[in-house]
Amino acid sequence: MPIEILMPALSPTMTEGNLAKWLKKEGDEVHSGDVLAEIETDKATMEVEAVDDGKMGKILVPEGAQGIKVNEPIALLLGEDEDASALEKVAEPVRQPAPVVQPSMESVQTAPAAPAVPARERGNGRIFATPLARRMAQQAGLDLGAIRGSGPQGRIVKSDIEAALSPGRVAPAPSGVVAQPMPAALVLTKERVAALAGNPPYTERPLNAMRRVIARRLTESKQTVPHFYLTIDCEIDALLKIRSELNAKSEAYRISVNDFVIRAAALALRQVPAANASWSDDAILLWDTVDVAVAVALDDGLITPIVKMADRKGLAAIANETKDLVARARAGKLKLEEFQGGTFSISNLGMYGVREFAAVINPPHGGILAVGAGEQRPVVKNGALTVATVMSCTLSCDHRAVDGAVGAQFLEAFKRLVEDPLTMLL
């Protein structure tokens, strides 16, 4: 029998992906380890490698297809002793949902109300649904037991929840419960948003997987994480002087102000370990390593490659590693472990002239440092007014894991390192 090549789960949270490009065509020889296709996940474009040897028999999902569920067959691989006739015995999966038959007005008026069809038969009371569908249903207050599943074996998937939340649709309620219509304010259709804006002309930009995940995660963060904010001003004239001197000494690296910020934040987290923490329902987790995620803007979203063990790396190493991570992030070539995880985040908008801002925490991180532009400002030194280059930094903290005093201690240590940059070279 031909071997099914399935849509892989390339991250713990991935439920579907887009098939960006096939690198093998039908009839090509395939060896274990060969790259078969490029899959667009919610964060990056990643390569899928072959596990078995054989010949590419049939491509089931074309390039550019979107919303392919994890574990759905995308191609068939013929074994060494098989030919194309073996493909005739394999039925192609049907990706299109079954058509919905619209009942006539007469049948609606005369037929008794039918009970909700369960997700699938389940003698043990278990409801089969994807993790994303469960989370969406919980947030919207939907009863999964009353929703018809359109996924494999009746599994409830994302589209089923979206259908239950569509305008005018009343989700069926369990026995004995009076069904209530979903509040219209929860459904932000493009028509509703346009109407709220007064129906001006607009151009649609389709939502890709990354943009949907960003919207979902940041909404969850602001709704579930109690943020508080602390801002501190750092004088960086000495830092700029040392940066210029270091960059003049070698062509092997190019240190930026952000590299100093990463180094200072990592050392400050080592000095104040209570700030290098995450909240869980069981305990506050104090991380043994300092892994700093750095926000990188992309054309269609945002990604956070990680400088791991940043407190143990010098400025040149951080500069070269960050440069490489940013370049591969923008090319969509990061490995999964290079952008998922981390213990703390940094977002820098100083290059755009932004004086200061407050960033949204990226769970499960306990904090994120928002870095503004360095600009000349009047300051008072020894009772006299003078001018210094000042950089404002705002720390967003998860108050469940990081108390105000801990956040203040972190910023105090960070400021001390930034204003005395020689201590970062020790």
mmCIF file of C-alpha atoms in Angstrom, residues 37 73 208 213 283 335 349 355 382 420:
data_model
loop_
_atom_site.group_PDB
_atom_site.id
_atom_site.type_symbol
_atom_site.label_atom_id
_atom_site.label_comp_id
_atom_site.label_asym_id
_atom_site.label_seq_id
_atom_site.Cartn_x
_atom_site.Cartn_y
_atom_site.Cartn_z
ATOM 1 C CA ALA A 37 7.734 20.596 0.878
ATOM 2 C CA PRO A 73 -2.874 13.346 3.974
ATOM 3 C CA ASN A 208 -2.702 34.590 7.260
ATOM 4 C CA VAL A 213 -2.180 33.670 16.025
ATOM 5 C CA ALA A 283 3.703 27.459 41.242
ATOM 6 C CA LYS A 335 14.019 26.418 13.307
ATOM 7 C CA LEU A 349 11.113 50.700 18.588
ATOM 8 C CA ARG A 355 10.324 57.915 22.722
ATOM 9 C CA ASN A 382 25.406 68.246 40.427
ATOM 10 C CA ASP A 420 28.294 51.982 33.379
#
